[in-house]
mmCIF file of C-alpha atoms in Angstrom:
data_model
loop_
_atom_site.group_PDB
_atom_site.id
_atom_site.type_symbol
_atom_site.label_atom_id
_atom_site.label_comp_id
_atom_site.label_asym_id
_atom_site.label_seq_id
_atom_site.Cartn_x
_atom_site.Cartn_y
_atom_site.Cartn_z
ATOM 1 C CA LYS A 1 48.243 -19.684 17.516
ATOM 2 C CA MET A 2 45.835 -17.892 19.907
ATOM 3 C CA LYS A 3 45.603 -14.919 17.542
ATOM 4 C CA ARG A 4 44.733 -17.225 14.622
ATOM 5 C CA MET A 5 41.967 -18.923 16.667
ATOM 6 C CA THR A 6 40.516 -15.523 17.580
ATOM 7 C CA VAL A 7 40.469 -14.448 13.923
ATOM 8 C CA VAL A 8 38.818 -17.753 12.922
ATOM 9 C CA GLY A 9 36.238 -17.284 15.691
ATOM 10 C CA VAL A 10 35.427 -13.763 14.487
ATOM 11 C CA VAL A 11 35.080 -14.965 10.879
ATOM 12 C CA ILE A 12 32.745 -17.779 11.948
ATOM 13 C CA ALA A 13 30.666 -15.332 14.011
ATOM 14 C CA LEU A 14 30.375 -12.980 11.004
ATOM 15 C CA ILE A 15 29.299 -15.821 8.713
ATOM 16 C CA LEU A 16 26.658 -17.008 11.193
ATOM 17 C CA THR A 17 25.362 -13.456 11.668
ATOM 18 C CA THR A 18 25.095 -13.005 7.896
ATOM 19 C CA LEU A 19 23.209 -16.299 7.555
ATOM 20 C CA LEU A 20 20.783 -15.304 10.328
ATOM 21 C CA VAL A 21 20.162 -11.877 8.761
ATOM 22 C CA GLU A 22 19.507 -13.493 5.357
ATOM 23 C CA ALA A 23 17.138 -16.034 6.920
ATOM 24 C CA ASP A 24 15.312 -13.187 8.683
ATOM 25 C CA LYS A 25 14.969 -11.333 5.349
ATOM 26 C CA ASP A 26 13.465 -14.473 3.782
ATOM 27 C CA VAL A 27 10.937 -14.794 6.618
ATOM 28 C CA THR A 28 10.073 -11.082 6.358
ATOM 29 C CA GLU A 29 9.521 -11.359 2.596
ATOM 30 C CA GLU A 30 7.361 -14.454 3.031
ATOM 31 C CA CYS A 31 5.313 -12.663 5.695
ATOM 32 C CA LYS A 32 4.808 -9.682 3.385
ATOM 33 C CA LYS A 33 3.549 -12.040 0.664
ATOM 34 C CA LEU A 34 1.084 -13.484 3.183
ATOM 35 C CA GLY A 35 -0.095 -9.977 4.110
ATOM 36 C CA PHE A 36 1.523 -9.745 7.550
ATOM 37 C CA ASP A 37 3.568 -6.767 8.738
ATOM 38 C CA THR A 38 6.359 -8.234 10.894
ATOM 39 C CA LYS A 39 7.112 -4.809 12.419
ATOM 40 C CA SER A 40 3.703 -4.403 14.044
ATOM 41 C CA LEU A 41 2.174 -7.882 14.271
ATOM 42 C CA LEU A 42 1.952 -9.160 17.841
ATOM 43 C CA CYS A 43 1.510 -12.863 18.582
ATOM 44 C CA GLN A 44 -1.536 -12.078 20.707
ATOM 45 C CA ASP A 45 -3.139 -10.750 17.485
ATOM 46 C CA CYS A 46 -2.620 -14.177 15.892
ATOM 47 C CA ASP A 47 -4.619 -15.670 18.737
ATOM 48 C CA LEU A 48 -7.377 -13.133 18.099
ATOM 49 C CA PHE A 49 -7.336 -13.962 14.363
ATOM 50 C CA PHE A 50 -7.766 -17.633 15.260
ATOM 51 C CA GLU A 51 -10.666 -16.904 17.620
ATOM 52 C CA VAL A 52 -12.415 -15.025 14.826
ATOM 53 C CA THR A 53 -11.526 -17.205 11.816
ATOM 54 C CA LYS A 54 -10.978 -20.649 13.404
ATOM 55 C CA ASP A 55 -8.340 -21.117 10.668
ATOM 56 C CA ASN A 56 -5.378 -23.156 11.984
ATOM 57 C CA GLU A 57 -3.289 -22.566 8.851
ATOM 58 C CA LEU A 58 -3.706 -18.790 9.165
ATOM 59 C CA LYS A 59 -2.710 -18.984 12.824
ATOM 60 C CA LYS A 60 0.469 -20.969 11.976
ATOM 61 C CA GLU A 61 1.442 -18.494 9.250
ATOM 62 C CA CYS A 62 0.713 -15.588 11.561
ATOM 63 C CA LYS A 63 2.805 -17.069 14.401
ATOM 64 C CA LYS A 64 5.823 -17.294 12.038
ATOM 65 C CA CYS A 65 5.596 -13.559 11.447
ATOM 66 C CA CYS A 66 4.707 -12.119 14.848
ATOM 67 C CA SER A 67 6.588 -10.650 17.767
ATOM 68 C CA GLU A 68 6.026 -11.569 21.428
ATOM 69 C CA GLN A 69 6.266 -7.904 22.378
ATOM 70 C CA GLN A 70 3.391 -7.148 24.761
ATOM 71 C CA ILE A 71 3.158 -3.393 24.239
ATOM 72 C CA LYS A 72 0.395 -2.722 21.773
ATOM 73 C CA GLN A 73 0.414 0.537 19.886
ATOM 74 C CA LYS A 74 -2.333 2.933 20.880
ATOM 75 C CA TYR A 75 -4.197 4.897 18.262
ATOM 76 C CA HIS A 76 -5.886 8.252 18.604
ATOM 77 C CA ALA A 77 -9.009 7.381 16.625
ATOM 78 C CA ALA A 78 -10.647 4.666 14.558
ATOM 79 C CA SER A 79 -13.231 4.338 11.831
ATOM 80 C CA ILE A 80 -15.004 1.523 10.072
ATOM 81 C CA SER A 81 -15.992 1.630 6.437
ATOM 82 C CA ALA A 82 -18.452 -0.783 4.863
ATOM 83 C CA CYS A 83 -20.594 -0.946 1.758
ATOM 84 C CA ARG A 84 -24.250 -0.049 2.319
ATOM 85 C CA CYS A 85 -25.239 -2.543 -0.389
ATOM 86 C CA ASN A 86 -24.070 -5.555 1.633
ATOM 87 C CA ILE A 87 -24.023 -4.359 5.249
ATOM 88 C CA LYS A 88 -26.990 -6.618 6.043
ATOM 89 C CA SER A 89 -24.707 -9.560 5.247
ATOM 90 C CA PHE A 90 -22.639 -8.481 8.274
ATOM 91 C CA PRO A 91 -25.176 -8.216 11.124
ATOM 92 C CA GLU A 92 -22.454 -7.941 13.784
ATOM 93 C CA ILE A 93 -20.899 -4.913 12.051
ATOM 94 C CA LEU A 94 -24.334 -3.324 11.595
ATOM 95 C CA HIS A 95 -25.142 -3.983 15.266
ATOM 96 C CA PHE A 96 -21.887 -2.302 16.289
ATOM 97 C CA PHE A 97 -22.683 0.742 14.105
ATOM 98 C CA GLU A 98 -26.196 1.114 15.459
ATOM 99 C CA LYS A 99 -25.844 0.135 19.119
ATOM 100 C CA ARG A 100 -22.264 0.293 20.351
ATOM 101 C CA SER A 101 -20.263 2.843 18.382
ATOM 102 C CA GLN A 102 -21.650 5.819 20.331
ATOM 103 C CA ALA A 103 -19.729 4.677 23.417
ATOM 104 C CA PHE A 104 -16.488 5.744 21.720
ATOM 105 C CA GLY A 105 -17.618 9.335 21.140
ATOM 106 C CA SER A 106 -15.717 11.439 18.628
ATOM 107 C CA LYS A 107 -12.795 8.961 18.606
ATOM 108 C CA PHE A 108 -14.811 6.614 16.395
ATOM 109 C CA THR A 109 -16.692 7.112 13.137
ATOM 110 C CA TYR A 110 -18.246 4.849 10.567
ATOM 111 C CA GLN A 111 -19.101 5.460 6.972
ATOM 112 C CA TYR A 112 -20.580 3.700 4.009
ATOM 113 C CA VAL A 113 -18.242 3.351 1.025
ATOM 114 C CA ASN A 114 -19.382 1.600 -2.142
ATOM 115 C CA GLY A 115 -17.683 -1.699 -2.852
ATOM 116 C CA ILE A 116 -15.607 -2.010 0.335
ATOM 117 C CA MET A 117 -15.709 -4.985 2.673
ATOM 118 C CA PRO A 118 -15.992 -4.022 6.362
ATOM 119 C CA THR A 119 -12.624 -2.513 7.260
ATOM 120 C CA LEU A 120 -11.316 -0.996 10.481
ATOM 121 C CA PHE A 121 -8.984 1.996 10.052
ATOM 122 C CA LEU A 122 -6.709 2.964 12.952
ATOM 123 C CA LYS A 123 -5.512 6.574 12.989
ATOM 124 C CA ASP A 124 -2.875 8.726 14.652
ATOM 125 C CA GLU A 125 -3.418 12.121 16.316
ATOM 126 C CA ARG A 126 -3.446 13.824 12.876
ATOM 127 C CA LEU A 127 -6.130 11.309 11.816
ATOM 128 C CA ALA A 128 -3.793 9.783 9.264
ATOM 129 C CA ILE A 129 -4.509 6.084 8.686
ATOM 130 C CA LYS A 130 -1.738 4.015 10.242
ATOM 131 C CA GLU A 131 -3.246 0.541 10.023
ATOM 132 C CA GLN A 132 -6.244 -1.126 8.435
ATOM 133 C CA LEU A 133 -7.822 -4.504 9.143
ATOM 134 C CA ARG A 134 -10.558 -6.457 7.388
ATOM 135 C CA ILE A 135 -13.205 -7.222 9.989
ATOM 136 C CA ASP A 136 -15.969 -8.945 8.012
ATOM 137 C CA SER A 137 -15.902 -12.025 10.278
ATOM 138 C CA TRP A 138 -15.593 -10.111 13.568
ATOM 139 C CA THR A 139 -18.364 -9.919 16.150
ATOM 140 C CA SER A 140 -19.478 -6.721 17.870
ATOM 141 C CA ASP A 141 -17.548 -7.866 20.942
ATOM 142 C CA ASP A 142 -14.392 -8.412 18.863
ATOM 143 C CA ILE A 143 -14.590 -4.867 17.516
ATOM 144 C CA GLU A 144 -15.227 -3.344 20.926
ATOM 145 C CA ASP A 145 -12.444 -5.358 22.582
ATOM 146 C CA PHE A 146 -9.941 -4.516 19.877
#
């Protein structure tokens, strides 16, 4: 009788584990559709998104996809690309280019690329792009802090 209960317990545990894994896959797929990378998204980033966008719905969606992990990945270098034709529509980005970017030395570059919205590119030690973020609603302080 004890052996049978142990087998039943193991079977129940396997079923529950399978259900949890499937539910996690569903959440991961939903997050991908929303544009969130569950492997690298930290919950503190959701708070930053909210500060910048003031969008409660975005914050809720983000919080479903994030991790509480406090260790943030460090990148070797960063660059911002923006379109020269509409950079004046983003005075905070332009201000950062002109007044604040020099503080980061050779670890930061900016360039004008036709047709692109302001985008931050985060790079590894080989200068390969590892992450990119749209920053059109960010302030100069947001960029510097990030």
